[in-house]
Coordinates of N, CA and C in Angstrom, one line a residue:
M1 N -9.5 12.2 -2.5 CA -8.3 11.4 -2.1 C -7.0 12.0 -2.6
L2 N -7.1 12.5 -3.9 CA -5.9 13.1 -4.5 C -5.5 14.3 -3.7
T3 N -6.5 15.1 -3.3 CA -6.3 16.3 -2.5 C -5.6 15.9 -1.2
A4 N -6.0 14.8 -0.6 CA -5.4 14.3 0.7 C -3.9 14.0 0.4
L5 N -3.6 13.4 -0.7 CA -2.2 13.1 -1.0 C -1.3 14.4 -1.0
G6 N -1.8 15.4 -1.7 CA -1.1 16.6 -1.8 C -1.0 17.3 -0.4
A7 N -2.0 17.2 0.4 CA -2.0 17.8 1.7 C -1.0 17.1 2.6
G8 N -0.9 15.8 2.5 CA 0.0 15.1 3.3 C 1.5 15.5 3.0
L9 N 1.8 15.6 1.7 CA 3.2 16.0 1.3 C 3.5 17.4 1.7
V10 N 2.6 18.3 1.4 CA 2.9 19.7 1.7 C 2.9 20.0 3.2
G11 N 2.0 19.3 3.9 CA 1.9 19.5 5.3 C 3.2 19.0 6.0
S12 N 3.9 18.0 5.5 CA 5.1 17.5 6.1 C 6.2 18.6 6.1
F13 N 6.3 19.3 4.9 CA 7.3 20.4 4.8 C 6.9 21.6 5.6
A14 N 5.6 21.8 5.6 CA 5.1 23.0 6.4 C 5.4 22.8 7.9
L15 N 5.3 21.6 8.4 CA 5.6 21.3 9.8 C 7.1 21.5 10.0
M16 N 7.9 21.1 9.1 CA 9.4 21.3 9.3 C 9.7 22.8 9.2
K17 N 9.0 23.5 8.4 CA 9.3 25.0 8.3 C 8.6 25.8 9.4
R18 N 8.0 25.1 10.4 CA 7.3 25.7 11.5 C 6.1 26.5 10.9
M19 N 5.4 26.0 9.9 CA 4.2 26.6 9.4 C 3.0 25.7 9.6
S20 N 3.1 24.9 10.7 CA 2.0 23.9 10.9 C 0.7 24.6 11.1
L21 N 0.6 25.8 11.6 CA -0.7 26.5 11.7 C -1.0 27.4 10.5
A22 N -0.1 27.4 9.6 CA -0.3 28.3 8.5 C -1.5 27.9 7.6
G23 N -1.7 26.6 7.5 CA -2.8 26.1 6.7 C -4.1 26.6 7.1
D24 N -4.3 26.7 8.4 CA -5.5 27.2 9.0 C -5.7 28.7 8.7
V25 N -4.6 29.4 8.8 CA -4.6 30.9 8.6 C -4.7 31.2 7.1
V26 N -4.0 30.5 6.2 CA -4.0 30.8 4.8 C -5.4 30.5 4.2
S27 N -6.1 29.5 4.8 CA -7.4 29.2 4.3 C -8.4 30.4 4.5
H28 N -8.2 31.1 5.6 CA -9.0 32.3 5.8 C -8.8 33.4 4.8
I29 N -7.6 33.4 4.2 CA -7.3 34.5 3.2 C -8.3 34.3 2.0
A30 N -8.7 33.0 1.8 CA -9.7 32.8 0.7 C -11.1 33.3 1.0
L31 N -11.4 33.7 2.2 CA -12.8 34.1 2.5 C -13.2 35.3 1.7
P32 N -12.4 36.4 1.6 CA -12.9 37.5 0.8 C -13.2 37.1 -0.6
G33 N -12.4 36.3 -1.2 CA -12.6 35.8 -2.6 C -13.9 35.0 -2.7
L34 N -14.1 34.1 -1.7 CA -15.4 33.3 -1.6 C -16.6 34.3 -1.6
G35 N -16.5 35.3 -0.7 CA -17.6 36.2 -0.5 C -17.9 37.0 -1.8
V36 N -16.9 37.5 -2.4 CA -17.1 38.3 -3.7 C -17.7 37.4 -4.7
A37 N -17.2 36.2 -4.9 CA -17.7 35.3 -5.9 C -19.1 34.9 -5.7
M38 N -19.5 34.7 -4.4 CA -20.9 34.4 -4.1 C -21.8 35.5 -4.4
L39 N -21.3 36.8 -4.1 CA -22.1 37.9 -4.4 C -22.3 38.1 -5.9
L40 N -21.3 37.7 -6.7 CA -21.4 37.9 -8.2 C -22.0 36.7 -8.9
K41 N -22.3 35.6 -8.1 CA -23.0 34.4 -8.6 C -22.0 33.7 -9.5
V42 N -20.7 33.6 -9.2 CA -19.8 32.8 -10.0 C -19.3 31.7 -9.1
N43 N -18.5 30.8 -9.6 CA -18.0 29.7 -8.9 C -17.1 30.2 -7.7
P44 N -17.5 29.8 -6.4 CA -16.7 30.3 -5.3 C -15.3 30.0 -5.3
L45 N -14.9 28.9 -5.9 CA -13.5 28.5 -5.9 C -12.6 29.5 -6.8
V46 N -13.3 30.1 -7.8 CA -12.6 31.0 -8.7 C -12.2 32.3 -7.8
G47 N -13.1 32.8 -7.1 CA -12.8 33.9 -6.2 C -11.8 33.5 -5.1
A48 N -11.9 32.3 -4.6 CA -10.9 31.9 -3.6 C -9.5 31.8 -4.2
A49 N -9.4 31.3 -5.4 CA -8.1 31.1 -6.1 C -7.5 32.5 -6.2
I50 N -8.2 33.5 -6.7 CA -7.7 34.8 -6.9 C -7.2 35.4 -5.5
A51 N -8.0 35.3 -4.5 CA -7.7 35.8 -3.2 C -6.4 35.1 -2.6
L52 N -6.3 33.8 -2.8 CA -5.2 33.1 -2.3 C -3.9 33.5 -3.1
L53 N -4.0 33.7 -4.4 CA -2.9 34.1 -5.2 C -2.4 35.5 -4.7
L54 N -3.3 36.4 -4.6 CA -2.9 37.8 -4.1 C -2.3 37.7 -2.7
G55 N -3.0 37.0 -1.8 CA -2.5 36.9 -0.5 C -1.1 36.2 -0.4
T56 N -0.9 35.2 -1.2 CA 0.4 34.5 -1.2 C 1.5 35.5 -1.6
V57 N 1.3 36.2 -2.7 CA 2.3 37.1 -3.2 C 2.6 38.2 -2.1
L58 N 1.5 38.7 -1.5 CA 1.6 39.7 -0.5 C 2.4 39.2 0.7
I59 N 2.2 38.0 1.1 CA 2.9 37.4 2.2 C 4.4 37.3 1.9
W60 N 4.7 36.8 0.6 CA 6.1 36.7 0.2 C 6.8 38.1 0.2
Q61 N 6.1 39.1 -0.3 CA 6.7 40.4 -0.3 C 6.9 40.9 1.1
L62 N 6.0 40.7 2.0 CA 6.2 41.1 3.4 C 7.5 40.4 4.0
Q63 N 7.6 39.1 3.7 CA 8.8 38.4 4.1 C 10.1 39.0 3.6
N64 N 10.1 39.4 2.4 CA 11.3 39.9 1.8 C 11.7 41.3 2.2
R65 N 10.6 42.1 2.3 CA 10.9 43.6 2.5 C 10.9 44.0 4.0
A66 N 10.1 43.2 4.8 CA 10.1 43.6 6.2 C 10.8 42.6 7.1
T67 N 11.5 41.7 6.5 CA 12.3 40.7 7.2 C 11.4 39.9 8.2
M68 N 10.2 39.7 7.8 CA 9.2 38.9 8.7 C 9.4 37.4 8.5
T69 N 9.1 36.7 9.5 CA 9.0 35.2 9.3 C 7.6 34.9 8.6
T70 N 7.5 33.7 8.1 CA 6.3 33.4 7.4 C 5.1 33.5 8.3
D71 N 5.2 33.0 9.5 CA 4.0 33.0 10.4 C 3.6 34.4 10.7
V72 N 4.5 35.3 10.9 CA 4.2 36.7 11.2 C 3.6 37.4 10.0
A73 N 4.1 37.2 8.8 CA 3.6 37.8 7.6 C 2.2 37.3 7.4
I74 N 1.9 36.0 7.6 CA 0.6 35.5 7.4 C -0.4 36.1 8.4
G75 N 0.1 36.2 9.6 CA -0.7 36.8 10.7 C -1.2 38.2 10.4
V76 N -0.3 39.0 9.7 CA -0.6 40.4 9.4 C -1.8 40.5 8.5
I77 N -2.0 39.5 7.6 CA -3.0 39.5 6.6 C -4.3 38.8 7.1
F78 N -4.1 37.9 8.1 CA -5.1 37.0 8.5 C -6.4 37.7 9.0
T79 N -6.2 38.6 10.0 CA -7.3 39.2 10.7 C -8.1 40.0 9.7
A80 N -7.4 40.8 8.8 CA -8.2 41.6 7.8 C -8.9 40.7 6.9
A81 N -8.3 39.6 6.4 CA -9.0 38.7 5.5 C -10.3 38.1 6.1
L82 N -10.1 37.7 7.4 CA -11.3 37.1 8.1 C -12.4 38.1 8.2
A83 N -12.1 39.3 8.6 CA -13.1 40.3 8.8 C -13.8 40.7 7.5
I84 N -13.0 40.9 6.4 CA -13.5 41.3 5.1 C -14.3 40.2 4.5
G85 N -13.8 38.9 4.7 CA -14.6 37.8 4.1 C -15.9 37.6 4.8
T86 N -16.0 37.8 6.1 CA -17.3 37.6 6.8 C -18.2 38.7 6.4
V87 N -17.7 39.9 6.2 CA -18.6 41.0 5.8 C -19.2 40.8 4.4
L88 N -18.3 40.3 3.5 CA -18.7 40.2 2.1 C -19.6 39.0 1.8
T89 N -19.4 37.9 2.6 CA -20.1 36.7 2.3 C -21.5 36.8 2.7
P90 N -22.5 36.5 1.8 CA -23.9 36.5 2.1 C -24.1 35.6 3.3
S91 N -25.0 36.0 4.2 CA -25.2 35.2 5.4 C -25.7 33.8 5.1
E92 N -26.5 33.6 4.0 CA -27.0 32.3 3.7 C -26.0 31.4 3.1
D93 N -24.8 31.9 2.7 CA -23.7 31.1 2.1 C -22.6 31.0 3.1
L94 N -22.7 31.6 4.3 CA -21.5 31.7 5.2 C -21.1 30.3 5.7
I95 N -22.1 29.4 5.9 CA -21.9 28.1 6.4 C -21.1 27.3 5.4
E96 N -21.5 27.4 4.1 CA -20.7 26.7 3.1 C -19.3 27.2 3.0
A97 N -19.1 28.5 3.1 CA -17.8 29.1 3.0 C -16.9 28.6 4.2
L98 N -17.5 28.4 5.3 CA -16.7 28.1 6.5 C -16.5 26.6 6.6
F99 N -17.5 25.8 6.2 CA -17.4 24.3 6.5 C -17.5 23.5 5.2
G100 N -17.5 24.1 4.0 CA -17.5 23.4 2.8 C -18.9 23.0 2.3
G101 N -18.9 22.2 1.3 CA -20.2 21.7 0.8 C -20.7 22.5 -0.4
F102 N -19.7 23.0 -1.2 CA -20.1 23.7 -2.5 C -20.7 22.7 -3.4
E103 N -21.2 23.2 -4.6 CA -21.9 22.3 -5.6 C -21.0 21.2 -6.0
G104 N -21.7 20.1 -6.6 CA -21.0 18.9 -6.9 C -19.8 19.1 -7.8
L105 N -19.0 18.1 -7.8 CA -17.7 18.1 -8.6 C -18.0 17.8 -10.0
T106 N -17.7 18.7 -11.0 CA -17.9 18.5 -12.4 C -16.7 17.8 -13.0
L107 N -16.8 17.3 -14.2 CA -15.7 16.7 -14.9 C -14.5 17.7 -15.1
L108 N -14.9 19.0 -15.4 CA -13.9 20.0 -15.6 C -13.1 20.3 -14.3
W109 N -13.8 20.4 -13.2 CA -13.1 20.7 -12.0 C -12.3 19.5 -11.5
F110 N -12.8 18.3 -11.8 CA -12.0 17.0 -11.5 C -10.7 17.0 -12.2
V111 N -10.7 17.4 -13.5 CA -9.5 17.4 -14.3 C -8.5 18.5 -13.8
I112 N -9.1 19.7 -13.5 CA -8.3 20.7 -12.9 C -7.6 20.3 -11.6
G113 N -8.4 19.7 -10.8 CA -7.9 19.2 -9.5 C -6.8 18.1 -9.7
L114 N -7.0 17.2 -10.6 CA -6.1 16.2 -10.9 C -4.7 16.8 -11.3
L115 N -4.8 17.8 -12.2 CA -3.6 18.5 -12.7 C -2.9 19.2 -11.6
A116 N -3.7 19.8 -10.7 CA -3.1 20.6 -9.6 C -2.4 19.7 -8.6
V117 N -3.0 18.5 -8.3 CA -2.4 17.6 -7.4 C -1.1 17.0 -8.0
T118 N -1.2 16.7 -9.3 CA 0.0 16.2 -9.9 C 1.2 17.3 -9.8
A119 N 0.8 18.5 -10.0 CA 1.8 19.6 -9.9 C 2.4 19.7 -8.5
I120 N 1.5 19.5 -7.5 CA 2.0 19.6 -6.1 C 3.0 18.4 -5.8
V121 N 2.6 17.2 -6.2 CA 3.4 16.0 -6.0 C 4.8 16.2 -6.7
L122 N 4.7 16.6 -7.9 CA 6.0 16.8 -8.7 C 6.9 17.8 -8.1
F123 N 6.3 18.9 -7.6 CA 7.1 20.0 -6.9 C 7.8 19.4 -5.7
V124 N 7.0 18.7 -4.9 CA 7.6 18.2 -3.6 C 8.8 17.2 -3.9
L125 N 8.5 16.3 -4.9 CA 9.6 15.4 -5.3 C 10.8 16.0 -5.9
A126 N 10.6 17.0 -6.7 CA 11.7 17.7 -7.4 C 12.5 18.6 -6.5
F127 N 11.8 19.3 -5.5 CA 12.5 20.3 -4.7 C 12.7 19.9 -3.2
R128 N 12.5 18.6 -2.9 CA 12.5 18.2 -1.5 C 13.8 18.5 -0.8
Y129 N 14.9 18.2 -1.5 CA 16.2 18.4 -0.9 C 16.6 19.8 -0.8
Q130 N 16.2 20.6 -1.8 CA 16.4 22.1 -1.7 C 15.6 22.7 -0.6
L131 N 14.4 22.2 -0.4 CA 13.6 22.7 0.7 C 14.2 22.4 2.1
I132 N 14.7 21.1 2.2 CA 15.4 20.7 3.4 C 16.6 21.6 3.7
L133 N 17.4 21.8 2.6 CA 18.7 22.5 2.8 C 18.4 24.0 3.2
S134 N 17.4 24.6 2.5 CA 17.0 26.0 2.8 C 16.4 26.1 4.2
L135 N 15.8 25.0 4.7 CA 15.2 25.0 6.0 C 16.3 25.1 7.1
F136 N 17.3 24.2 7.0 CA 18.3 24.1 8.0 C 19.4 25.1 7.9
S137 N 19.7 25.5 6.6 CA 20.8 26.5 6.4 C 20.5 27.3 5.1
P138 N 19.8 28.4 5.2 CA 19.6 29.2 4.0 C 20.8 29.7 3.4
E139 N 21.9 30.0 4.2 CA 23.1 30.5 3.7 C 23.8 29.5 2.8
L140 N 23.8 28.2 3.3 CA 24.4 27.1 2.6 C 23.7 26.9 1.3
A141 N 22.3 26.9 1.4 CA 21.5 26.7 0.2 C 21.8 27.8 -0.8
A142 N 21.9 29.0 -0.4 CA 22.3 30.1 -1.4 C 23.6 29.9 -2.0
A143 N 24.6 29.4 -1.2 CA 25.9 29.2 -1.6 C 26.0 28.0 -2.7
T144 N 25.1 27.1 -2.6 CA 25.0 26.0 -3.6 C 24.2 26.3 -4.8
G145 N 23.7 27.6 -4.9 CA 23.0 28.0 -6.1 C 21.5 28.0 -6.0
V146 N 21.0 27.8 -4.8 CA 19.5 27.8 -4.6 C 19.0 29.2 -4.3
N147 N 18.1 29.6 -5.1 CA 17.4 30.9 -4.9 C 16.4 30.8 -3.8
V148 N 16.8 31.1 -2.6 CA 15.9 30.8 -1.4 C 14.6 31.6 -1.5
S149 N 14.7 32.8 -1.9 CA 13.5 33.7 -1.9 C 12.5 33.1 -2.9
R150 N 13.0 32.8 -4.1 CA 12.1 32.2 -5.1 C 11.6 30.9 -4.7
L151 N 12.4 30.1 -4.0 CA 11.9 28.8 -3.5 C 10.8 28.9 -2.5
N152 N 11.0 29.9 -1.6 CA 9.9 30.2 -0.7 C 8.6 30.6 -1.3
L153 N 8.7 31.4 -2.4 CA 7.5 31.8 -3.1 C 6.8 30.6 -3.8
Y154 N 7.6 29.7 -4.4 CA 7.1 28.5 -5.0 C 6.3 27.6 -3.9
F155 N 7.0 27.5 -2.7 CA 6.4 26.7 -1.7 C 5.1 27.3 -1.2
L156 N 5.1 28.6 -1.0 CA 3.8 29.3 -0.6 C 2.7 29.1 -1.6
L157 N 3.1 29.2 -2.9 CA 2.1 29.0 -4.0 C 1.5 27.6 -3.9
V158 N 2.4 26.6 -3.8 CA 2.0 25.2 -3.7 C 1.1 25.0 -2.4
F159 N 1.5 25.6 -1.4 CA 0.8 25.5 -0.1 C -0.6 26.1 -0.3
S160 N -0.7 27.2 -0.9 CA -2.0 27.9 -1.1 C -2.9 27.0 -2.1
L161 N -2.2 26.4 -3.1 CA -3.0 25.6 -4.0 C -3.6 24.3 -3.3
T162 N -2.8 23.8 -2.3 CA -3.3 22.7 -1.5 C -4.5 23.1 -0.7
V163 N -4.4 24.3 -0.1 CA -5.6 24.8 0.6 C -6.8 25.0 -0.3
L164 N -6.6 25.5 -1.5 CA -7.7 25.7 -2.4 C -8.4 24.4 -2.8
L165 N -7.6 23.4 -3.0 CA -8.2 22.1 -3.4 C -9.1 21.5 -2.3
G166 N -8.8 21.8 -1.0 CA -9.5 21.3 0.1 C -10.7 22.1 0.5
L167 N -10.8 23.3 0.0 CA -11.9 24.3 0.4 C -13.3 23.7 0.0
R168 N -13.4 23.1 -1.2 CA -14.7 22.6 -1.7 C -15.3 21.7 -0.6
F169 N -14.6 20.8 0.0 CA -15.2 19.8 0.9 C -15.0 20.2 2.4
L170 N -14.0 20.9 2.7 CA -13.7 21.2 4.1 C -14.0 22.6 4.6
G171 N -14.1 23.5 3.6 CA -14.4 24.9 4.0 C -13.2 25.6 4.6
A172 N -13.3 26.9 4.8 CA -12.2 27.7 5.3 C -11.7 27.3 6.7
L173 N -12.6 26.8 7.6 CA -12.3 26.6 8.9 C -11.6 25.2 9.1
L174 N -11.9 24.2 8.3 CA -11.4 22.9 8.6 C -10.3 22.4 7.6
V175 N -10.1 23.1 6.5 CA -9.1 22.6 5.5 C -7.7 22.6 6.1
G176 N -7.4 23.6 7.0 CA -6.1 23.6 7.6 C -5.7 22.4 8.4
A177 N -6.8 21.8 9.0 CA -6.5 20.6 9.8 C -6.1 19.4 9.0
L178 N -6.5 19.4 7.7 CA -6.1 18.3 6.8 C -4.6 18.4 6.5
I179 N -4.0 19.6 6.6 CA -2.6 19.8 6.4 C -1.8 19.6 7.7
I180 N -2.4 20.0 8.8 CA -1.7 19.9 10.1 C -1.6 18.5 10.7
I181 N -2.8 17.9 10.8 CA -2.9 16.6 11.6 C -2.1 15.5 10.9
P182 N -2.3 15.2 9.6 CA -1.5 14.1 9.1 C 0.0 14.3 9.2
A183 N 0.5 15.5 9.0 CA 1.9 15.8 9.2 C 2.3 15.5 10.6
A184 N 1.5 15.9 11.6 CA 1.8 15.6 13.0 C 1.9 14.1 13.3
I185 N 1.0 13.3 12.6 CA 1.1 11.9 12.7 C 2.4 11.3 12.1
G186 N 2.8 11.9 11.0 CA 4.0 11.4 10.4 C 5.2 11.8 11.2
R187 N 5.2 12.9 11.8 CA 6.3 13.3 12.7 C 6.4 12.4 14.0
Q188 N 5.2 12.0 14.5 CA 5.1 11.2 15.7 C 5.6 9.8 15.4
L189 N 5.4 9.3 14.2 CA 5.7 7.9 13.9 C 7.0 7.6 13.2
T190 N 7.7 8.6 12.7 CA 8.9 8.4 11.8 C 10.1 9.3 12.3
H191 N 11.2 8.9 11.7 CA 12.4 9.7 12.0 C 13.3 9.9 10.7
T192 N 12.8 9.5 9.6 CA 13.5 9.7 8.3 C 12.6 10.5 7.4
L193 N 13.2 11.2 6.4 CA 12.4 12.1 5.6 C 11.4 11.3 4.7
T194 N 11.9 10.2 4.1 CA 11.1 9.4 3.2 C 9.9 8.8 4.0
A195 N 10.2 8.2 5.2 CA 9.1 7.6 6.0 C 8.1 8.7 6.4
F196 N 8.7 9.9 6.7 CA 7.8 11.0 7.2 C 6.8 11.4 6.1
L197 N 7.3 11.6 4.9 CA 6.5 12.0 3.7 C 5.4 10.9 3.4
L198 N 5.9 9.6 3.4 CA 5.0 8.5 3.1 C 3.9 8.3 4.2
T199 N 4.3 8.4 5.5 CA 3.3 8.2 6.5 C 2.3 9.3 6.6
S200 N 2.8 10.6 6.4 CA 1.9 11.7 6.4 C 0.8 11.6 5.3
S201 N 1.3 11.2 4.1 CA 0.4 11.0 2.9 C -0.6 9.9 3.2
I202 N -0.2 8.8 3.7 CA -1.1 7.7 4.0 C -2.1 8.1 5.1
A203 N -1.7 8.8 6.1 CA -2.6 9.2 7.1 C -3.7 10.2 6.5
S204 N -3.2 11.1 5.7 CA -4.2 12.0 5.0 C -5.2 11.3 4.2
V205 N -4.7 10.4 3.3 CA -5.6 9.7 2.4 C -6.5 8.8 3.2
L206 N -6.0 8.1 4.2 CA -6.9 7.3 5.1 C -8.0 8.1 5.8
S207 N -7.6 9.3 6.2 CA -8.6 10.1 6.9 C -9.7 10.5 6.0
V208 N -9.4 10.8 4.7 CA -10.4 11.2 3.7 C -11.3 10.0 3.4
I209 N -10.7 8.8 3.2 CA -11.4 7.6 2.8 C -12.4 7.2 3.9
L210 N -11.9 7.1 5.1 CA -12.8 6.8 6.3 C -13.8 7.8 6.6
G211 N -13.4 9.1 6.5 CA -14.3 10.2 6.7 C -15.4 10.2 5.7
F212 N -15.1 10.0 4.4 CA -16.1 9.9 3.4 C -17.1 8.8 3.6
S213 N -16.6 7.6 4.0 CA -17.4 6.5 4.2 C -18.4 6.7 5.4
I214 N -17.9 7.3 6.5 CA -18.7 7.6 7.6 C -19.8 8.6 7.3
S215 N -19.4 9.7 6.6 CA -20.4 10.7 6.2 C -21.5 10.2 5.3
R216 N -21.1 9.2 4.5 CA -22.0 8.7 3.5 C -23.0 7.7 4.1
F217 N -22.6 6.9 5.0 CA -23.5 5.8 5.6 C -24.0 6.2 7.0
Y218 N -23.3 7.1 7.7 CA -23.8 7.5 9.0 C -23.7 9.0 9.2
P219 N -24.4 9.8 8.4 CA -24.3 11.2 8.5 C -24.8 11.8 9.8
H220 N -25.8 11.1 10.4 CA -26.3 11.6 11.7 C -26.4 10.4 12.6
L221 N -25.2 10.2 13.3 CA -25.1 9.1 14.2 C -25.7 9.4 15.6
I222 N -26.6 8.6 16.1 CA -27.2 8.9 17.4 C -26.6 8.0 18.5
I223 N -26.1 8.7 19.5 CA -25.5 8.0 20.6 C -26.3 8.5 21.9
G224 N -27.2 7.6 22.4 CA -28.0 8.1 23.5 C -29.0 9.1 23.1
H225 N -28.9 10.3 23.7 CA -29.8 11.4 23.4 C -29.0 12.4 22.5
V226 N -27.8 12.1 22.1 CA -27.0 13.0 21.3 C -26.9 12.6 19.9
T227 N -27.2 13.5 18.9 CA -27.0 13.2 17.5 C -25.8 13.9 17.0
L228 N -24.9 13.1 16.5 CA -23.6 13.6 15.9 C -23.8 13.9 14.5
N229 N -23.3 15.2 14.1 CA -23.4 15.7 12.7 C -22.2 15.3 12.0
L230 N -22.2 14.1 11.4 CA -21.0 13.6 10.7 C -21.0 13.9 9.2
T231 N -21.1 15.1 8.9 CA -21.0 15.5 7.4 C -19.6 15.4 7.0
L232 N -19.3 15.5 5.7 CA -18.0 15.2 5.2 C -16.8 15.8 5.9
G233 N -16.8 17.2 6.0 CA -15.7 17.9 6.6 C -15.4 17.5 8.0
P234 N -16.4 17.6 8.9 CA -16.2 17.2 10.3 C -15.8 15.7 10.5
A235 N -16.4 14.8 9.6 CA -16.0 13.4 9.7 C -14.6 13.2 9.4
I236 N -14.1 13.8 8.3 CA -12.7 13.6 7.9 C -11.7 14.1 9.0
I237 N -12.0 15.2 9.6 CA -11.1 15.8 10.6 C -11.2 15.0 11.9
A238 N -12.4 14.5 12.2 CA -12.6 13.6 13.4 C -11.8 12.3 13.3
V239 N -11.8 11.7 12.1 CA -11.0 10.5 11.8 C -9.5 10.8 11.9
A240 N -9.1 11.9 11.4 CA -7.7 12.3 11.4 C -7.2 12.5 12.9
T241 N -8.1 13.1 13.7 CA -7.8 13.3 15.1 C -7.6 12.0 15.8
V242 N -8.5 11.1 15.6 CA -8.4 9.7 16.2 C -7.1 9.1 15.8
L243 N -6.8 9.2 14.5 CA -5.5 8.6 14.1 C -4.3 9.2 14.8
F244 N -4.4 10.5 15.0 CA -3.3 11.2 15.7 C -3.2 10.7 17.2
L245 N -4.3 10.5 17.8 CA -4.3 10.0 19.2 C -3.7 8.6 19.2
L246 N -4.1 7.8 18.2 CA -3.5 6.4 18.2 C -2.0 6.4 17.9
S247 N -1.6 7.4 17.1 CA -0.1 7.5 16.8 C 0.7 7.8 18.1
L248 N 0.1 8.4 19.1 CA 0.8 8.7 20.3 C 1.2 7.4 21.1
L249 N 0.5 6.3 20.7 CA 0.8 5.0 21.4 C 1.8 4.2 20.7
R250 N 2.3 4.6 19.5 CA 3.2 3.8 18.7 C 4.6 4.3 18.7
K251 N 5.6 3.5 18.4 CA 7.0 3.9 18.4 C 7.3 4.3 16.9
K252 N 8.3 5.1 16.8 CA 8.7 5.6 15.5 C 9.3 4.5 14.7
I253 N 9.2 4.6 13.3 CA 9.7 3.7 12.4 C 10.8 4.3 11.6

């Protein structure tokens, strides 16, 4: 649930920065790290964290030196990361890497996750106005003393940290959806920044709560001759998708 809160906040700014698809792409950057960690028999999230850190810095450098947009810079790295990650990840572990389901959450990882989410929330609250200003007018932001390049690096790091937190349960293929869909719901229902952030966060948390409940009590729902595989990751994203469809019927607040 804490991860969902961070995803809702970060996803809102990612949508405004036209990075709505970046969550899906950045998550694939973690694949080589997941593969190497599994080969070495260490915690997969440690390898994913290293890969995301290196990938984030590389994306930032490409932006600064090659005058690339964020989406283009991410795209340059994406295909190589996906191919290398698939090659390195043992075949028996590939499903976990793509769809989540790593080992249970220990107390240590819970505390680390709690600290990480706290850092994400504090960053968004502290830099929200600078992010908005740099989004609409980088020149004006620079004139008021904002280091736009450094702010972009901070946001990319926070963005990657949000992706990392969701990898355990959603995997590399689905974690991006937890960033994209709640933000789309917030955009559909609101027209002010505060309402946007709040609605996106609520939608993200609600998706996780309902998805977790469904996967726990109805992991294999049978409808006619069809058996639905409602494990945690797919259940969460399915709920988020339904909420988005419902948001299309509502007026903005």
